[in-house]
Tab-separated table of C-alpha atoms (C1' of nucleotides) in Angstrom:
chain	number	residue	atom	x	y	z
Y	1	UNK	CA	-11.657	23.541	-32.376
Y	2	UNK	CA	-8.574	22.622	-30.403
Y	3	UNK	CA	-6.974	18.755	-30.307
Y	4	UNK	CA	-5.699	17.152	-26.463
Y	5	UNK	CA	-2.137	16.718	-26.920
Y	6	UNK	CA	-1.561	13.911	-26.582
Y	7	UNK	CA	2.033	14.108	-24.887
Y	8	UNK	CA	0.145	15.450	-22.332
Y	9	UNK	CA	-1.563	12.293	-20.966
Y	10	UNK	CA	1.447	9.857	-21.169
Y	11	UNK	CA	3.259	13.063	-19.041
Y	12	UNK	CA	0.902	12.213	-16.331
Y	13	UNK	CA	0.544	8.885	-16.662
Y	14	UNK	CA	4.149	8.670	-16.432
Y	15	UNK	CA	4.567	10.966	-14.111
Y	16	UNK	CA	2.282	8.877	-11.634
Y	17	UNK	CA	3.915	5.556	-11.880
Y	18	UNK	CA	6.320	7.055	-10.986
Y	19	UNK	CA	5.513	8.979	-8.050
Y	20	UNK	CA	3.732	5.798	-6.193
Y	21	UNK	CA	6.605	3.562	-7.494
Y	22	UNK	CA	9.267	5.514	-5.901
Y	23	UNK	CA	7.134	8.257	-3.094
Y	24	UNK	CA	3.785	5.054	-2.547
Y	25	UNK	CA	0.935	5.485	-2.620
Y	26	UNK	CA	0.799	7.487	0.998
Y	27	UNK	CA	1.783	10.293	-0.844
Y	28	UNK	CA	0.802	10.850	-4.055
Y	29	UNK	CA	-1.339	13.637	-4.513
Y	30	UNK	CA	-2.622	15.135	-7.545
Y	31	UNK	CA	-1.027	18.762	-7.421
Y	32	UNK	CA	2.188	17.620	-6.567
Y	33	UNK	CA	1.315	14.807	-10.133
Y	34	UNK	CA	0.238	17.908	-11.877
Y	35	UNK	CA	3.627	19.761	-10.985
Y	36	UNK	CA	5.620	16.341	-12.120
Y	37	UNK	CA	4.521	16.275	-15.760
Y	38	UNK	CA	4.342	19.617	-15.899
Y	39	UNK	CA	0.731	20.492	-16.606
Y	40	UNK	CA	-1.777	22.367	-14.892
Y	41	UNK	CA	-4.030	20.319	-12.185
Y	42	UNK	CA	-7.404	21.398	-13.618
Y	43	UNK	CA	-5.908	18.962	-17.099
Y	44	UNK	CA	-5.986	16.403	-14.904
Y	45	UNK	CA	-9.425	16.537	-14.613
Y	46	UNK	CA	-9.719	16.656	-18.087
Y	47	UNK	CA	-9.089	12.996	-18.295
Y	48	UNK	CA	-9.896	10.819	-15.057
Y	49	UNK	CA	-13.357	11.828	-13.668
Y	50	UNK	CA	-11.089	12.430	-10.290
Y	51	UNK	CA	-7.747	10.562	-8.369
Y	52	UNK	CA	-9.776	7.673	-7.517
Y	53	UNK	CA	-10.196	7.514	-11.056
Y	54	UNK	CA	-7.122	8.322	-12.359
Y	55	UNK	CA	-5.088	5.677	-9.962
Y	56	UNK	CA	-7.156	2.722	-10.904
Y	57	UNK	CA	-7.822	3.766	-14.651
Y	58	UNK	CA	-3.948	3.746	-15.101
Y	59	UNK	CA	-4.346	0.941	-13.123
Y	60	UNK	CA	-6.675	-1.384	-14.824
Y	61	UNK	CA	-4.021	0.045	-17.842
Y	62	UNK	CA	-1.147	-1.222	-17.176
Y	63	UNK	CA	-2.212	-4.572	-15.764
Y	64	UNK	CA	-3.295	-4.983	-18.958
Y	65	UNK	CA	-0.496	-4.404	-20.175
Y	66	UNK	CA	1.259	-6.762	-18.012
Y	67	UNK	CA	-0.810	-9.241	-18.612
Y	68	UNK	CA	-0.764	-9.183	-22.499
Y	69	UNK	CA	2.954	-9.516	-22.194
Y	70	UNK	CA	3.202	-12.290	-19.526
Y	71	UNK	CA	0.913	-14.178	-22.199
Y	72	UNK	CA	2.538	-13.840	-25.635
Y	73	UNK	CA	3.815	-16.851	-27.484
Y	74	UNK	CA	1.660	-18.196	-24.615
Y	75	UNK	CA	-0.744	-20.775	-25.687
Y	76	UNK	CA	-3.537	-23.500	-23.717
Y	77	UNK	CA	-3.197	-26.133	-25.382
Y	78	UNK	CA	0.658	-25.978	-24.529
Y	79	UNK	CA	1.906	-28.452	-22.363
Y	80	UNK	CA	2.295	-27.355	-18.589
Y	81	UNK	CA	5.920	-27.071	-18.307
Y	82	UNK	CA	6.189	-25.657	-21.456
Y	83	UNK	CA	3.297	-23.296	-20.645
Y	84	UNK	CA	4.280	-22.335	-17.185
Y	85	UNK	CA	7.307	-21.608	-17.657
Y	86	UNK	CA	6.049	-18.917	-21.107
Y	87	UNK	CA	4.001	-17.563	-18.418
Y	88	UNK	CA	7.655	-16.675	-15.805
Y	89	UNK	CA	10.105	-15.475	-18.619
Y	90	UNK	CA	7.249	-13.109	-19.932
Y	91	UNK	CA	6.351	-11.929	-16.128
Y	92	UNK	CA	10.600	-12.078	-14.355
Y	93	UNK	CA	10.826	-10.031	-18.361
Y	94	UNK	CA	8.394	-8.175	-18.569
Y	95	UNK	CA	9.046	-6.818	-14.286
Y	96	UNK	CA	12.660	-6.362	-14.993
Y	97	UNK	CA	11.803	-3.425	-17.307
Y	98	UNK	CA	8.753	-2.273	-16.424
Y	99	UNK	CA	9.970	-2.343	-12.829
Y	100	UNK	CA	8.008	1.390	-12.430
Y	101	UNK	CA	4.854	-0.284	-13.726
Y	102	UNK	CA	5.257	-3.164	-11.651
Y	103	UNK	CA	5.676	-1.444	-8.236
Y	104	UNK	CA	3.028	0.952	-9.350
Y	105	UNK	CA	0.542	-2.195	-9.423
Y	106	UNK	CA	1.672	-4.086	-6.634
Y	107	UNK	CA	1.171	-1.228	-4.618
Y	108	UNK	CA	-2.756	-0.375	-6.324
Y	109	UNK	CA	-2.742	-3.874	-4.931
Y	110	UNK	CA	-2.068	-4.004	-1.427
Y	111	UNK	CA	-4.942	-0.542	-1.534
Y	112	UNK	CA	-7.741	0.509	-1.261
Y	113	UNK	CA	-8.003	0.694	-5.034
Y	114	UNK	CA	-7.535	-3.323	-4.837
Y	115	UNK	CA	-10.971	-4.131	-5.768
Y	116	UNK	CA	-11.294	-2.058	-8.794
Y	117	UNK	CA	-8.788	-2.769	-10.646
Y	118	UNK	CA	-8.931	-6.389	-9.805
Y	119	UNK	CA	-11.982	-7.376	-11.958
Y	120	UNK	CA	-11.171	-6.019	-14.826
Y	121	UNK	CA	-7.746	-8.582	-14.465
Y	122	UNK	CA	-8.615	-11.145	-12.958
Y	123	UNK	CA	-11.199	-11.461	-16.471
Y	124	UNK	CA	-8.430	-11.847	-18.142
Y	125	UNK	CA	-6.851	-14.217	-16.150
Y	126	UNK	CA	-9.544	-15.991	-15.827
Y	127	UNK	CA	-10.163	-16.701	-19.405
Y	128	UNK	CA	-6.522	-17.467	-20.389
Y	129	UNK	CA	-5.613	-19.775	-17.311
Y	130	UNK	CA	-8.814	-21.717	-17.196
Y	131	UNK	CA	-8.332	-22.867	-19.797
Y	132	UNK	CA	-4.225	-24.519	-19.515
Y	133	UNK	CA	-5.565	-25.713	-15.880
Y	134	UNK	CA	-8.065	-27.971	-17.255
Y	135	UNK	CA	-6.254	-29.747	-20.422
Y	136	UNK	CA	-3.631	-29.956	-17.591
Y	137	UNK	CA	-5.576	-31.640	-15.457
Y	138	UNK	CA	-7.114	-33.852	-18.117
Y	139	UNK	CA	-4.246	-34.258	-19.845
Y	140	UNK	CA	-3.410	-36.207	-16.192
Y	141	UNK	CA	0.476	-33.677	-15.886
Y	142	UNK	CA	-1.386	-31.966	-13.026
Y	143	UNK	CA	-3.848	-32.685	-10.115
Y	144	UNK	CA	-7.624	-30.862	-9.667
Y	145	UNK	CA	-7.197	-28.267	-7.339
Y	146	UNK	CA	-8.692	-25.050	-6.638
Y	147	UNK	CA	-7.679	-21.829	-9.106
Y	148	UNK	CA	-6.019	-20.153	-5.933
Y	149	UNK	CA	-4.040	-23.223	-4.751
Y	150	UNK	CA	-3.415	-23.158	-8.220
Y	151	UNK	CA	-1.241	-19.616	-9.032
Y	152	UNK	CA	-0.947	-19.864	-5.204
Y	153	UNK	CA	1.202	-22.345	-6.273
Y	154	UNK	CA	2.436	-21.320	-8.624
Y	155	UNK	CA	2.612	-17.886	-9.218
Y	156	UNK	CA	3.643	-15.862	-6.150
Y	157	UNK	CA	7.091	-17.453	-5.567
Y	158	UNK	CA	7.761	-16.161	-8.879
Y	159	UNK	CA	6.037	-12.394	-7.514
Y	160	UNK	CA	7.773	-12.523	-4.792
Y	161	UNK	CA	11.423	-13.107	-5.790
Y	162	UNK	CA	11.504	-10.689	-8.694
Y	163	UNK	CA	10.128	-8.328	-4.820
Y	164	UNK	CA	13.621	-9.901	-3.535
Y	165	UNK	CA	14.843	-8.210	-6.919
Y	166	UNK	CA	13.874	-5.463	-6.983
Y	167	UNK	CA	14.136	-4.266	-3.160
Y	168	UNK	CA	17.554	-2.774	-2.434
Y	169	UNK	CA	18.195	-5.123	0.044
Y	170	UNK	CA	16.679	-8.067	1.317
Y	171	UNK	CA	16.692	-11.299	3.779
Y	172	UNK	CA	19.771	-10.385	5.708
Y	173	UNK	CA	20.527	-7.060	4.674
Y	174	UNK	CA	21.983	-8.665	1.690
Y	175	UNK	CA	21.903	-7.758	-2.195
Y	176	UNK	CA	19.600	-10.718	-4.123
Y	177	UNK	CA	20.529	-10.445	-7.691
Y	178	UNK	CA	17.196	-11.832	-9.811
Y	179	UNK	CA	19.248	-14.230	-12.303
Y	180	UNK	CA	18.451	-17.124	-15.201
Y	181	UNK	CA	19.977	-19.517	-13.065
Y	182	UNK	CA	18.115	-18.610	-10.109
Y	183	UNK	CA	14.500	-18.127	-11.757
Y	184	UNK	CA	14.886	-21.588	-13.366
Y	185	UNK	CA	15.636	-23.226	-10.609
Y	186	UNK	CA	13.388	-21.714	-9.077
Y	187	UNK	CA	10.690	-23.142	-11.664
Y	188	UNK	CA	11.946	-26.511	-11.505
Y	189	UNK	CA	11.443	-26.537	-7.393
Y	190	UNK	CA	7.256	-25.204	-7.877
Y	191	UNK	CA	6.974	-27.169	-11.018
Y	192	UNK	CA	8.271	-30.288	-8.984
Y	193	UNK	CA	5.941	-29.620	-6.674
Y	194	UNK	CA	2.519	-29.179	-9.295
Y	195	UNK	CA	2.465	-31.555	-11.290
Y	196	UNK	CA	1.921	-35.839	-10.383
H	1	UNK	CA	3.014	13.602	39.235
H	2	UNK	CA	-0.670	11.759	37.245
H	3	UNK	CA	0.816	8.339	34.869
H	4	UNK	CA	0.068	7.010	31.891
H	5	UNK	CA	-3.235	5.528	30.700
H	6	UNK	CA	-2.370	2.713	29.117
H	7	UNK	CA	-6.215	2.777	27.792
H	8	UNK	CA	-4.827	5.536	25.708
H	9	UNK	CA	-2.275	3.808	24.119
H	10	UNK	CA	-3.992	0.669	23.599
H	11	UNK	CA	-7.090	2.436	22.111
H	12	UNK	CA	-4.448	4.390	19.717
H	13	UNK	CA	-2.660	1.091	18.550
H	14	UNK	CA	-6.021	-0.755	17.904
H	15	UNK	CA	-8.117	1.928	16.370
H	16	UNK	CA	-4.987	2.571	13.804
H	17	UNK	CA	-4.970	-1.256	13.183
H	18	UNK	CA	-8.677	-0.532	12.428
H	19	UNK	CA	-7.725	1.861	9.988
H	20	UNK	CA	-5.185	1.116	8.749
H	21	UNK	CA	-6.869	-1.965	7.473
H	22	UNK	CA	-10.452	-1.223	6.043
H	23	UNK	CA	-9.868	2.132	5.117
H	24	UNK	CA	-5.850	1.532	4.019
H	25	UNK	CA	-3.315	3.147	4.484
H	26	UNK	CA	-2.931	6.263	1.998
H	27	UNK	CA	-6.183	7.536	3.797
H	28	UNK	CA	-4.999	7.026	7.414
H	29	UNK	CA	-5.198	10.167	9.303
H	30	UNK	CA	-3.962	11.735	12.501
H	31	UNK	CA	-7.344	13.772	13.414
H	32	UNK	CA	-8.980	10.945	12.256
H	33	UNK	CA	-7.551	8.388	13.875
H	34	UNK	CA	-7.891	10.229	17.388
H	35	UNK	CA	-11.395	11.180	17.153
H	36	UNK	CA	-11.940	7.041	16.496
H	37	UNK	CA	-9.195	6.343	20.092
H	38	UNK	CA	-11.323	8.587	21.896
H	39	UNK	CA	-8.582	10.692	21.731
H	40	UNK	CA	-6.796	14.474	21.231
H	41	UNK	CA	-4.617	14.468	18.868
H	42	UNK	CA	-1.566	15.801	21.001
H	43	UNK	CA	-1.879	12.461	22.535
H	44	UNK	CA	-0.782	10.629	19.993
H	45	UNK	CA	1.859	13.127	20.443
H	46	UNK	CA	3.194	12.021	23.360
H	47	UNK	CA	3.476	8.011	22.440
H	48	UNK	CA	4.766	8.448	18.798
H	49	UNK	CA	7.229	11.535	17.719
H	50	UNK	CA	5.293	11.746	13.963
H	51	UNK	CA	2.666	9.930	11.991
H	52	UNK	CA	6.273	8.124	10.643
H	53	UNK	CA	7.245	6.768	13.757
H	54	UNK	CA	3.366	5.973	14.829
H	55	UNK	CA	3.436	3.888	12.061
H	56	UNK	CA	6.525	1.670	12.130
H	57	UNK	CA	6.406	1.644	16.346
H	58	UNK	CA	3.289	-0.505	15.410
H	59	UNK	CA	3.628	-2.309	12.464
H	60	UNK	CA	7.177	-3.311	14.295
H	61	UNK	CA	5.301	-4.340	17.487
H	62	UNK	CA	2.311	-6.093	15.504
H	63	UNK	CA	5.914	-8.303	13.425
H	64	UNK	CA	7.388	-9.329	16.867
H	65	UNK	CA	3.565	-10.438	17.432
H	66	UNK	CA	3.344	-12.414	14.744
H	67	UNK	CA	6.718	-14.362	14.428
H	68	UNK	CA	6.323	-15.064	17.463
H	69	UNK	CA	3.293	-16.883	16.683
H	70	UNK	CA	4.422	-18.655	13.671
H	71	UNK	CA	7.657	-20.023	16.056
H	72	UNK	CA	5.245	-20.845	18.741
H	73	UNK	CA	6.183	-25.112	19.266
H	74	UNK	CA	8.611	-24.608	16.670
H	75	UNK	CA	12.551	-25.369	17.427
H	76	UNK	CA	15.388	-24.954	14.134
H	77	UNK	CA	16.279	-28.557	14.933
H	78	UNK	CA	13.214	-30.077	13.601
H	79	UNK	CA	12.194	-32.410	10.706
H	80	UNK	CA	12.262	-30.250	7.529
H	81	UNK	CA	8.499	-31.171	7.000
H	82	UNK	CA	7.604	-30.673	11.065
H	83	UNK	CA	9.655	-27.875	11.266
H	84	UNK	CA	7.885	-25.730	8.037
H	85	UNK	CA	4.147	-27.029	8.643
H	86	UNK	CA	4.370	-26.121	12.445
H	87	UNK	CA	4.932	-22.619	11.102
H	88	UNK	CA	2.254	-23.182	7.976
H	89	UNK	CA	0.076	-23.849	11.094
H	90	UNK	CA	0.961	-21.500	13.454
H	91	UNK	CA	1.225	-18.630	10.546
H	92	UNK	CA	-2.313	-19.546	9.081
H	93	UNK	CA	-3.467	-19.455	12.369
H	94	UNK	CA	-2.518	-15.618	13.301
H	95	UNK	CA	-4.226	-14.906	10.404
H	96	UNK	CA	-6.904	-15.721	10.920
H	97	UNK	CA	-7.651	-14.336	14.435
H	98	UNK	CA	-6.161	-11.596	13.980
H	99	UNK	CA	-7.368	-10.998	10.633
H	100	UNK	CA	-6.776	-7.049	11.552
H	101	UNK	CA	-3.450	-7.109	12.403
H	102	UNK	CA	-2.022	-9.042	8.297
H	103	UNK	CA	-3.366	-6.800	6.635
H	104	UNK	CA	-1.998	-3.933	8.623
H	105	UNK	CA	0.764	-5.498	7.401
H	106	UNK	CA	0.353	-6.248	4.469
H	107	UNK	CA	-0.330	-2.731	3.927
H	108	UNK	CA	2.721	-1.639	5.581
H	109	UNK	CA	4.750	-4.007	3.556
H	110	UNK	CA	3.735	-2.668	0.583
H	111	UNK	CA	4.606	0.792	1.829
H	112	UNK	CA	7.360	3.474	1.707
H	113	UNK	CA	7.354	2.400	5.897
H	114	UNK	CA	8.573	-1.738	4.622
H	115	UNK	CA	12.107	-0.611	5.088
H	116	UNK	CA	12.037	0.649	8.400
H	117	UNK	CA	9.877	-2.624	9.445
H	118	UNK	CA	11.506	-5.022	8.290
H	119	UNK	CA	15.382	-4.212	8.875
H	120	UNK	CA	13.960	-5.412	12.657
H	121	UNK	CA	12.167	-8.591	11.957
H	122	UNK	CA	14.410	-9.863	9.042
H	123	UNK	CA	16.944	-10.130	12.112
H	124	UNK	CA	14.600	-11.995	13.936
H	125	UNK	CA	13.460	-14.349	10.681
H	126	UNK	CA	17.597	-14.806	9.658
H	127	UNK	CA	18.202	-16.250	13.350
H	128	UNK	CA	15.458	-18.315	13.406
H	129	UNK	CA	15.842	-19.406	10.385
H	130	UNK	CA	18.796	-19.894	9.397
H	131	UNK	CA	20.058	-22.568	11.326
H	132	UNK	CA	17.025	-24.749	10.456
H	133	UNK	CA	17.314	-24.828	6.765
H	134	UNK	CA	21.184	-25.063	7.230
H	135	UNK	CA	19.848	-28.192	9.168
H	136	UNK	CA	17.732	-29.112	6.428
H	137	UNK	CA	20.246	-29.035	3.630
H	138	UNK	CA	22.771	-30.765	6.217
H	139	UNK	CA	20.567	-33.867	6.166
H	140	UNK	CA	19.891	-34.042	2.786
H	141	UNK	CA	17.078	-33.198	2.879
H	142	UNK	CA	16.484	-30.528	0.990
H	143	UNK	CA	18.336	-28.629	-2.159
H	144	UNK	CA	21.065	-25.852	-1.434
H	145	UNK	CA	19.386	-22.062	-2.753
H	146	UNK	CA	19.497	-19.664	-1.184
H	147	UNK	CA	17.763	-17.536	1.262
H	148	UNK	CA	15.274	-15.545	-0.864
H	149	UNK	CA	14.302	-19.180	-3.217
H	150	UNK	CA	13.845	-20.833	-0.386
H	151	UNK	CA	11.606	-18.167	1.359
H	152	UNK	CA	9.928	-17.859	-1.451
H	153	UNK	CA	8.820	-21.125	-2.431
H	154	UNK	CA	8.023	-22.515	1.328
H	155	UNK	CA	6.017	-18.844	2.477
H	156	UNK	CA	4.715	-17.227	-0.155
H	157	UNK	CA	2.158	-19.239	-1.307
H	158	UNK	CA	1.120	-19.631	1.887
H	159	UNK	CA	0.564	-15.880	2.399
H	160	UNK	CA	-1.290	-15.812	-0.443
H	161	UNK	CA	-4.242	-17.822	0.095
H	162	UNK	CA	-4.187	-16.571	2.843
H	163	UNK	CA	-4.898	-13.430	1.478
H	164	UNK	CA	-7.355	-14.657	-1.680
H	165	UNK	CA	-8.786	-15.579	2.030
H	166	UNK	CA	-9.596	-13.070	3.787
H	167	UNK	CA	-10.286	-10.329	0.628
H	168	UNK	CA	-14.021	-10.339	0.014
H	169	UNK	CA	-13.679	-11.984	-3.558
H	170	UNK	CA	-10.927	-13.657	-5.291
H	171	UNK	CA	-10.594	-15.236	-9.046
H	172	UNK	CA	-13.171	-14.880	-11.237
H	173	UNK	CA	-15.507	-13.212	-8.531
H	174	UNK	CA	-16.329	-17.182	-6.078
H	175	UNK	CA	-14.965	-16.250	-2.745
H	176	UNK	CA	-12.775	-18.536	-2.137
H	177	UNK	CA	-12.838	-20.670	1.602
H	178	UNK	CA	-9.214	-21.793	3.532
H	179	UNK	CA	-9.433	-24.499	4.849
H	180	UNK	CA	-7.487	-26.863	7.227
H	181	UNK	CA	-7.819	-29.545	3.616
H	182	UNK	CA	-7.096	-27.244	1.938
H	183	UNK	CA	-3.598	-25.782	3.344
H	184	UNK	CA	-2.509	-29.881	4.043
H	185	UNK	CA	-3.170	-30.495	0.346
H	186	UNK	CA	-0.622	-26.568	-0.461
H	187	UNK	CA	1.652	-27.943	1.752
H	188	UNK	CA	1.581	-31.005	0.460
H	189	UNK	CA	2.577	-29.233	-3.163
H	190	UNK	CA	5.337	-27.633	-2.141
H	191	UNK	CA	6.924	-29.303	0.158
H	192	UNK	CA	7.278	-31.729	-3.143
H	193	UNK	CA	8.952	-29.203	-4.683
H	194	UNK	CA	11.759	-28.456	-2.088
H	195	UNK	CA	12.383	-32.491	-0.753
H	196	UNK	CA	14.211	-34.375	-2.730
G	1	DA	C1'	-10.974	36.653	-41.258
G	2	DA	C1'	-14.054	35.855	-38.155
G	3	DG	C1'	-16.987	32.242	-35.525
G	4	DA	C1'	-16.901	28.373	-33.166
G	5	DT	C1'	-15.139	24.899	-29.709
G	6	DA	C1'	-13.217	22.428	-27.157
G	7	DA	C1'	-7.803	21.831	-24.688
G	8	DC	C1'	-5.516	24.232	-21.519
G	9	DT	C1'	-4.483	27.073	-17.113
G	10	DG	C1'	-2.891	29.566	-12.609
G	11	DA	C1'	-5.019	31.182	-9.001
G	12	DG	C1'	-7.449	30.231	-5.675
G	13	DC	C1'	-11.614	28.717	-2.762
G	14	DA	C1'	-13.155	25.146	1.228
G	15	DT	C1'	-11.377	21.532	3.972
G	16	DT	C1'	-8.436	18.692	5.570
G	17	DT	C1'	-4.200	17.443	6.964
G	18	DG	C1'	0.009	16.838	10.065
G	19	DC	C1'	1.361	19.505	14.420
G	20	DT	C1'	1.562	22.209	18.731
G	21	DC	C1'	0.722	24.889	22.978
G	22	DA	C1'	-1.835	27.838	26.555
G	23	DT	C1'	-4.164	25.085	29.093
G	24	DT	C1'	-6.279	21.572	32.843
G	25	DT	C1'	-6.433	17.451	35.178
G	26	DA	C1'	-4.882	12.964	38.166
G	27	DA	C1'	-2.038	12.347	41.927
G	28	DA	C1'	3.109	12.018	43.375
G	29	DA	C1'	5.715	14.134	46.987
G	30	DA	C1'	5.866	17.494	50.115
K	1	DT	C1'	-2.659	20.502	51.989
K	2	DT	C1'	0.274	22.788	48.615
K	3	DT	C1'	3.566	21.487	46.208
K	4	DT	C1'	5.379	19.327	41.781
K	5	DT	C1'	5.238	16.759	37.883
K	6	DA	C1'	3.893	14.859	33.341
K	7	DA	C1'	-0.010	13.279	31.243
K	8	DA	C1'	-4.010	15.162	28.652
K	9	DT	C1'	-6.863	17.924	26.178
K	10	DG	C1'	-9.722	21.667	22.332
K	11	DA	C1'	-8.762	25.526	19.541
K	12	DG	C1'	-6.406	26.504	16.423
K	13	DC	C1'	-1.904	27.368	12.723
K	14	DA	C1'	0.926	26.332	8.653
K	15	DA	C1'	0.486	23.707	4.714
K	16	DA	C1'	-1.143	20.659	1.659
K	17	DT	C1'	-5.490	18.608	0.100
K	18	DG	C1'	-8.897	17.270	-4.443
K	19	DC	C1'	-10.253	20.155	-7.119
K	20	DT	C1'	-13.224	24.266	-10.187
K	21	DC	C1'	-13.728	28.148	-12.902
K	22	DA	C1'	-12.722	32.751	-15.323
K	23	DG	C1'	-10.594	33.162	-18.346
K	24	DT	C1'	-6.848	31.964	-22.445
K	25	DT	C1'	-5.586	29.576	-25.908
K	26	DA	C1'	-4.736	26.024	-30.328
K	27	DT	C1'	-7.142	24.556	-34.171
K	28	DC	C1'	-11.467	23.420	-36.404
K	29	DT	C1'	-14.775	25.504	-39.880
K	30	DT	C1'	-17.466	29.012	-42.810
DNA sequence: AAGATAACTGAGCATTTGCTCATTTAAAAA
DNA sequence: TTTTTAAATGAGCAAATGCTCAGTTATCTT
């Protein structure tokens, strides 16, 4: 029998990410994807059940990739300051190196597909984050607070900065450029707010 | 001559917001909108040039509404703490009372339409925010920092919390419920990080 | 070499899409 | 009342959409 051409799978996935990232989820279509990936529309349906399956599958893959990258070198027993800083650096590096992936992910996160993609990724998050935060609380480094509050204070500012960087222009027409220095300053700000 | 039926304009706008909020921008279509608004497709084109014009126009209107609501009772000469708190309360109240609008806005903000809608709203933002932040810096209440960093630390956590609240489930399957108490705690956290 | 299997294809189907136009309706002006 | 103006309409067009199927191709086993 004939074997799957792995290049085709990769081409489909890469083209999908590119299309959503640059044209937006609302302009994403299977026929156009097939053309962009250099593949027949029918081929896509060998790998994915339908359009929704394609988008959710890819978003989960990318989400897992991103989560893995964010947790590289991270250990839930690290001090709060060190652990959070590792995650900030990893996440920023990943988003800048793979900004198409990051943009794709962000688009899906704000769409009707979010439920299916987030239930997988939140599990991954919860496992690693839960212990880390619990340790930090027990050590008296931070106050006890709902996980959602923690996430909102600890990570939302970073993701916002990354978005400002990736969008061409930002507040007031100027161009905003991310840098190690700015990230560190913002981190200090957030850390100060969180720690006792 | 015949006058415009203002109910039709309102019905179109409300139906558009509802549709995008509940079915997602990627499932928004003119024919379906016409049916939902109880109006002929052709009527929509009396009020809007095309689909893009409709979405950007409505998003700008809603954005202005939201900005106005957020700044109710706000004065750039307030103390930093008081001024920011007023904005947090206003914004949270608006988003919870008008969560369809908020959802609609959030969808457009993460789409290819973002450029056109944000250039108007960022102007409004910049005018009011610039002075306020500058005053706070001169009074020595906060450090000098890029506006993007300020925005990311001061507001991104709040918007994140609102999203957690509006999504059915959040981190780890549990349900997260926003409350005055949680908002105040999060605010204190953010304020502590920002102020000297 | 022949047969078996499954990846792969392009043409194209049914439906939906964004949008238009000939016509009708309502209300002001004559 | 008649004329004039523009709002409002529903049928429907060209194009695009998600998806399928009969047929072809590559690679395995025999």
